[in-house]
Amino acid sequence: MHRRRRTALTLTAALLAAAPLLTACGNDAHPGAAAVVGGERIEVSALQAQVRDVRDAQEASPQAAELIKNTGQLGQVKLNSMIFDRILQKAADDAGVTVSRKEIQTTRQVAAQQSGGEDQLAAMLLQQGALTPDQIDTAIRREVLMSKLAESLGANTTTPEGQQQVLGALVKTSEKLGIDVNPRYGAWDVKQVRLGETKTPWLTQVTKEAPPEQVPAGA
């Protein structure tokens, strides 16, 4: 049984902060890989697919020019999230923390209600988080998993002390995994758990705990 939590997504401009485009030269030890995390590759093709999906969605928006202008370094931002998600998953695994499909669906429903509907939620997250509808569940999973990891650590992420406690756990995991980034995308900052100058995805989240409810095991 798990306590269900409601997470109000505030994927703000911090997610869109552009990393400087670093074009350092050097030998590519992992051809075709944007990064290697814990020995597992993040393929350039997978990263490019995410970027392409966002660009397609942005170009279909009435605010296309503004959306594209505000996400000039989208590749770095997306790679940052892809690396971070793997670190977070490893930290959660080590802590025995899991997220069910039911929790993701429930959180998305709450976020949609708060936004005025699913279409409004999708439009908001495209603008504020550079997310397509197919990418929303991954972002929601990240928020819920971060919240549950913090809870398992006894950390209150609304305070600087609590944020530092969670950051410390993620730093240890990042160091343990070893992050090797293709230099065309920048360099991994182990101490800040982020790529270059991109922002840590979870620092601006706002989480609200719902009244305790029972969720069927395996939901």
CSV table of C-alpha atoms in Angstrom, one decimal:
chain,number,residue,atom,x,y,z
A,1,MET,CA,0.0,0.0,0.0
A,2,HIS,CA,1.2,3.5,-0.8
A,3,ARG,CA,0.2,7.0,0.3
A,4,ARG,CA,-1.1,8.9,-2.8
A,5,ARG,CA,0.4,12.3,-3.3
A,6,ARG,CA,-0.9,15.1,-5.4
A,7,THR,CA,1.8,17.0,-7.2
A,8,ALA,CA,1.0,20.4,-8.7
A,9,LEU,CA,3.4,20.7,-11.6
A,10,THR,CA,5.2,24.1,-11.8
A,11,LEU,CA,7.6,23.3,-14.6
A,12,THR,CA,8.7,26.9,-15.0
A,13,ALA,CA,11.4,28.7,-17.0
A,14,ALA,CA,14.0,27.0,-14.8
A,15,LEU,CA,13.5,23.9,-17.0
A,16,LEU,CA,14.0,26.0,-20.1
A,17,ALA,CA,17.2,27.8,-18.9
A,18,ALA,CA,19.6,27.5,-21.8
A,19,ALA,CA,23.0,25.9,-21.3
A,20,PRO,CA,25.8,27.6,-23.2
A,21,LEU,CA,26.5,25.8,-26.4
A,22,LEU,CA,29.9,24.1,-25.7
A,23,THR,CA,31.7,22.8,-28.8
A,24,ALA,CA,34.8,21.5,-27.2
A,25,CYS,CA,36.8,19.2,-29.4
A,26,GLY,CA,38.1,15.8,-28.4
A,27,ASN,CA,38.0,12.1,-29.1
A,28,ASP,CA,34.4,10.7,-29.0
A,29,ALA,CA,34.8,7.6,-26.8
A,30,HIS,CA,31.2,6.6,-27.4
A,31,PRO,CA,30.2,7.2,-31.1
A,32,GLY,CA,26.5,7.9,-31.4
A,33,ALA,CA,26.0,8.5,-27.7
A,34,ALA,CA,24.9,11.8,-26.3
A,35,ALA,CA,25.9,10.5,-22.8
A,36,VAL,CA,26.7,7.4,-20.9
A,37,VAL,CA,25.2,6.9,-17.5
A,38,GLY,CA,26.2,4.0,-15.4
A,39,GLY,CA,27.5,2.2,-18.5
A,40,GLU,CA,24.1,2.7,-20.3
A,41,ARG,CA,24.1,4.9,-23.4
A,42,ILE,CA,21.7,7.7,-24.2
A,43,GLU,CA,21.7,7.7,-27.9
A,44,VAL,CA,22.0,10.9,-29.9
A,45,SER,CA,19.1,9.6,-32.0
A,46,ALA,CA,16.9,9.3,-28.9
A,47,LEU,CA,17.7,12.8,-27.8
A,48,GLN,CA,17.1,14.2,-31.3
A,49,ALA,CA,13.7,12.5,-31.4
A,50,GLN,CA,12.7,14.3,-28.2
A,51,VAL,CA,13.9,17.6,-29.6
A,52,ARG,CA,12.2,17.0,-32.9
A,53,ASP,CA,8.9,16.2,-31.2
A,54,VAL,CA,9.0,19.4,-29.2
A,55,ARG,CA,9.9,21.5,-32.3
A,56,ASP,CA,7.0,20.0,-34.2
A,57,ALA,CA,4.6,20.8,-31.4
A,58,GLN,CA,6.0,24.3,-31.1
A,59,GLU,CA,5.8,25.0,-34.8
A,60,ALA,CA,2.1,24.0,-34.7
A,61,SER,CA,1.4,26.5,-31.9
A,62,PRO,CA,0.1,30.1,-32.6
A,63,GLN,CA,3.1,31.2,-30.4
A,64,ALA,CA,5.6,29.2,-32.5
A,65,ALA,CA,8.2,32.0,-32.9
A,66,GLU,CA,8.2,32.9,-29.2
A,67,LEU,CA,8.3,29.2,-28.1
A,68,ILE,CA,11.2,28.4,-30.4
A,69,LYS,CA,13.1,31.6,-29.4
A,70,ASN,CA,12.8,30.8,-25.7
A,71,THR,CA,14.2,27.2,-26.1
A,72,GLY,CA,17.3,27.9,-28.2
A,73,GLN,CA,19.4,25.2,-26.4
A,74,LEU,CA,16.7,22.6,-26.3
A,75,GLY,CA,19.1,19.7,-26.9
A,76,GLN,CA,21.0,20.5,-23.7
A,77,VAL,CA,17.8,20.9,-21.7
A,78,LYS,CA,16.4,17.6,-22.9
A,79,LEU,CA,19.7,15.7,-22.3
A,80,ASN,CA,19.9,17.2,-18.8
A,81,SER,CA,16.5,15.8,-18.0
A,82,MET,CA,17.3,12.4,-19.6
A,83,ILE,CA,20.5,12.1,-17.5
A,84,PHE,CA,18.8,13.4,-14.4
A,85,ASP,CA,16.0,10.8,-14.7
A,86,ARG,CA,18.5,8.0,-14.7
A,87,ILE,CA,20.2,9.3,-11.6
A,88,LEU,CA,16.9,9.8,-9.9
A,89,GLN,CA,15.8,6.3,-10.7
A,90,LYS,CA,19.0,4.8,-9.3
A,91,ALA,CA,18.7,6.9,-6.1
A,92,ALA,CA,15.0,5.8,-5.8
A,93,ASP,CA,15.9,2.1,-6.4
A,94,ASP,CA,18.6,2.3,-3.7
A,95,ALA,CA,16.0,3.9,-1.3
A,96,GLY,CA,13.4,1.3,-2.2
A,97,VAL,CA,11.1,4.0,-3.6
A,98,THR,CA,8.7,3.2,-6.5
A,99,VAL,CA,6.0,5.0,-8.4
A,100,SER,CA,2.9,3.2,-9.8
A,101,ARG,CA,1.1,3.9,-13.0
A,102,LYS,CA,-1.9,4.8,-11.0
A,103,GLU,CA,0.0,7.5,-9.1
A,104,ILE,CA,1.1,9.0,-12.4
A,105,GLN,CA,-2.4,9.0,-13.8
A,106,THR,CA,-3.9,10.5,-10.7
A,107,THR,CA,-1.3,13.2,-10.5
A,108,ARG,CA,-1.9,14.1,-14.2
A,109,GLN,CA,-5.7,14.2,-13.6
A,110,VAL,CA,-5.2,16.6,-10.7
A,111,ALA,CA,-2.8,18.8,-12.7
A,112,ALA,CA,-5.3,18.9,-15.6
A,113,GLN,CA,-8.1,19.9,-13.3
A,114,GLN,CA,-6.0,22.7,-11.8
A,115,SER,CA,-5.1,23.9,-15.3
A,116,GLY,CA,-8.6,23.9,-16.7
A,117,GLY,CA,-8.4,20.6,-18.6
A,118,GLU,CA,-6.0,18.3,-20.5
A,119,ASP,CA,-5.7,20.6,-23.5
A,120,GLN,CA,-4.8,23.6,-21.2
A,121,LEU,CA,-2.3,21.5,-19.3
A,122,ALA,CA,-0.6,20.4,-22.5
A,123,ALA,CA,-0.5,24.0,-23.8
A,124,MET,CA,1.0,25.2,-20.5
A,125,LEU,CA,3.7,22.5,-20.3
A,126,LEU,CA,4.6,23.1,-24.0
A,127,GLN,CA,5.2,26.7,-23.2
A,128,GLN,CA,6.7,26.4,-19.7
A,129,GLY,CA,8.4,23.0,-19.8
A,130,ALA,CA,9.0,22.4,-23.5
A,131,LEU,CA,7.0,19.2,-23.2
A,132,THR,CA,4.8,17.4,-25.7
A,133,PRO,CA,1.8,15.5,-24.6
A,134,ASP,CA,3.7,12.2,-24.9
A,135,GLN,CA,6.4,13.6,-22.6
A,136,ILE,CA,4.2,14.8,-19.8
A,137,ASP,CA,3.9,11.5,-18.0
A,138,THR,CA,7.7,11.3,-17.8
A,139,ALA,CA,7.8,14.7,-16.2
A,140,ILE,CA,5.0,13.8,-13.8
A,141,ARG,CA,6.8,10.6,-12.9
A,142,ARG,CA,9.9,12.6,-12.1
A,143,GLU,CA,8.0,15.0,-9.8
A,144,VAL,CA,6.2,12.2,-7.9
A,145,LEU,CA,9.4,10.1,-7.6
A,146,MET,CA,11.3,13.1,-6.3
A,147,SER,CA,8.6,13.8,-3.8
A,148,LYS,CA,8.6,10.2,-2.6
A,149,LEU,CA,12.4,10.0,-2.5
A,150,ALA,CA,12.5,13.2,-0.3
A,151,GLU,CA,9.9,11.7,2.0
A,152,SER,CA,12.0,8.5,2.3
A,153,LEU,CA,14.9,10.6,3.3
A,154,GLY,CA,12.8,12.6,5.8
A,155,ALA,CA,13.6,15.8,3.8
A,156,ASN,CA,11.3,18.8,3.5
A,157,THR,CA,12.0,20.2,0.0
A,158,THR,CA,10.3,23.5,0.8
A,159,THR,CA,13.3,24.4,2.9
A,160,PRO,CA,16.9,24.9,1.8
A,161,GLU,CA,18.1,22.3,4.2
A,162,GLY,CA,15.7,19.7,2.8
A,163,GLN,CA,16.7,20.5,-0.7
A,164,GLN,CA,20.4,20.1,0.2
A,165,GLN,CA,19.6,16.8,1.8
A,166,VAL,CA,18.1,15.4,-1.4
A,167,LEU,CA,20.7,17.0,-3.5
A,168,GLY,CA,23.4,15.3,-1.4
A,169,ALA,CA,21.8,11.9,-2.1
A,170,LEU,CA,21.6,12.6,-5.8
A,171,VAL,CA,25.3,13.8,-5.9
A,172,LYS,CA,26.4,10.5,-4.3
A,173,THR,CA,24.4,8.6,-6.9
A,174,SER,CA,25.7,10.7,-9.7
A,175,GLU,CA,29.3,10.1,-8.6
A,176,LYS,CA,28.6,6.4,-8.2
A,177,LEU,CA,27.1,6.1,-11.7
A,178,GLY,CA,29.7,8.2,-13.5
A,179,ILE,CA,28.4,10.5,-16.2
A,180,ASP,CA,30.2,10.8,-19.5
A,181,VAL,CA,28.7,13.5,-21.7
A,182,ASN,CA,29.5,14.0,-25.4
A,183,PRO,CA,31.4,17.3,-25.4
A,184,ARG,CA,29.2,18.8,-28.0
A,185,TYR,CA,26.5,19.0,-25.4
A,186,GLY,CA,28.7,20.3,-22.6
A,187,ALA,CA,30.0,18.8,-19.4
A,188,TRP,CA,28.3,17.2,-16.4
A,189,ASP,CA,28.4,19.1,-13.1
A,190,VAL,CA,28.5,16.3,-10.5
A,191,LYS,CA,28.1,18.6,-7.5
A,192,GLN,CA,25.0,20.4,-8.9
A,193,VAL,CA,23.7,17.2,-10.7
A,194,ARG,CA,23.1,19.1,-13.9
A,195,LEU,CA,24.5,19.6,-17.4
A,196,GLY,CA,26.4,22.8,-17.7
A,197,GLU,CA,24.3,25.7,-16.7
A,198,THR,CA,20.9,24.0,-17.1
A,199,LYS,CA,18.8,24.0,-14.0
A,200,THR,CA,18.1,21.0,-11.8
A,201,PRO,CA,14.6,19.8,-12.8
A,202,TRP,CA,13.2,19.5,-9.3
A,203,LEU,CA,14.2,22.6,-7.5
A,204,THR,CA,11.2,24.7,-8.5
A,205,GLN,CA,8.6,22.0,-8.1
A,206,VAL,CA,5.7,22.6,-5.7
A,207,THR,CA,4.3,19.5,-4.1
A,208,LYS,CA,1.3,19.2,-2.0
A,209,GLU,CA,0.4,16.1,0.0
A,210,ALA,CA,-3.1,14.9,-0.3
A,211,PRO,CA,-4.9,13.3,2.6
A,212,PRO,CA,-3.7,9.7,3.2
A,213,GLU,CA,-5.5,7.4,0.9
A,214,GLN,CA,-5.1,3.7,0.2
A,215,VAL,CA,-3.9,2.7,-3.2
A,216,PRO,CA,-4.3,-1.0,-4.2
A,217,ALA,CA,-1.0,-2.8,-4.2
A,218,GLY,CA,0.3,-3.2,-7.7
A,219,ALA,CA,-1.9,-0.4,-9.1
